Tab-separated table of C-alpha atoms in Angstrom:
chain	number	residue	atom	x	y	z
A	1	MET	CA	76.846	8.314	-134.561
A	2	GLU	CA	74.993	5.693	-132.498
A	3	TRP	CA	72.870	2.632	-133.404
A	4	GLU	CA	70.878	0.401	-131.268
A	5	VAL	CA	71.045	-2.893	-133.202
A	6	PRO	CA	72.344	-6.156	-132.273
A	7	ALA	CA	76.037	-6.861	-133.407
A	8	LEU	CA	78.357	-9.679	-133.825
A	9	VAL	CA	82.074	-8.733	-132.577
A	10	LEU	CA	84.608	-9.615	-135.544
A	11	SER	CA	87.895	-8.223	-133.883
A	12	ALA	CA	89.094	-5.506	-131.534
A	13	ALA	CA	92.599	-4.292	-131.525
A	14	PRO	CA	94.128	-1.767	-129.028
A	15	TYR	CA	94.733	1.860	-129.878
A	16	GLY	CA	96.677	4.223	-127.869
A	17	GLU	CA	96.187	3.764	-124.233
A	18	SER	CA	92.699	2.910	-123.452
A	19	SER	CA	90.537	2.651	-126.650
A	20	ALA	CA	90.163	0.107	-129.322
A	21	ILE	CA	89.105	-0.089	-132.754
A	22	ILE	CA	86.551	-2.752	-133.359
A	23	HIS	CA	84.907	-4.505	-136.360
A	24	LEU	CA	81.364	-5.543	-135.960
A	25	LEU	CA	78.904	-7.210	-138.098
A	26	THR	CA	75.240	-6.029	-138.128
A	27	GLU	CA	72.190	-7.329	-139.736
A	28	GLU	CA	71.244	-3.699	-140.759
A	29	TYR	CA	74.213	-1.906	-141.654
A	30	GLY	CA	76.528	-4.877	-142.707
A	31	LEU	CA	80.625	-4.708	-141.713
A	32	VAL	CA	80.982	-1.906	-139.276
A	33	HIS	CA	84.340	-0.313	-138.039
A	34	GLY	CA	84.215	1.840	-134.956
A	35	LEU	CA	86.336	3.188	-132.152
A	36	ALA	CA	85.497	2.254	-128.750
A	37	ARG	CA	86.583	4.790	-125.972
A	38	GLY	CA	87.738	2.721	-122.943
A	39	GLY	CA	87.335	-0.615	-124.668
A	40	THR	CA	90.553	-1.769	-123.282
A	41	ALA	CA	89.494	-1.120	-119.887
A	42	ARG	CA	89.297	-4.308	-117.260
A	43	ALA	CA	85.381	-3.848	-117.194
A	44	ASN	CA	85.156	-3.490	-120.820
A	45	ARG	CA	87.430	-6.404	-121.749
A	46	ALA	CA	85.006	-9.271	-122.239
A	47	LEU	CA	82.626	-7.460	-124.050
A	48	TRP	CA	84.863	-6.967	-127.234
A	49	GLN	CA	85.726	-10.620	-127.304
A	50	PRO	CA	85.231	-12.210	-130.912
A	51	GLY	CA	82.087	-13.750	-131.413
A	52	ASN	CA	80.304	-11.850	-128.981
A	53	LEU	CA	76.936	-10.991	-129.705
A	54	ILE	CA	75.952	-7.347	-128.389
A	55	ARG	CA	73.267	-5.108	-128.368
């Protein structure tokens, strides 16, 4: 399922070799947990820092 709403990153934990389990807080959906494939890659590492606002 994909949404395009602003979200605040609460936490991100490595999962497997290159994925990350992320916890987000959104205004519309509340607390959301998900799997970000490639989330631990160098290019994406800064995106999943706690406190970061993403869209």
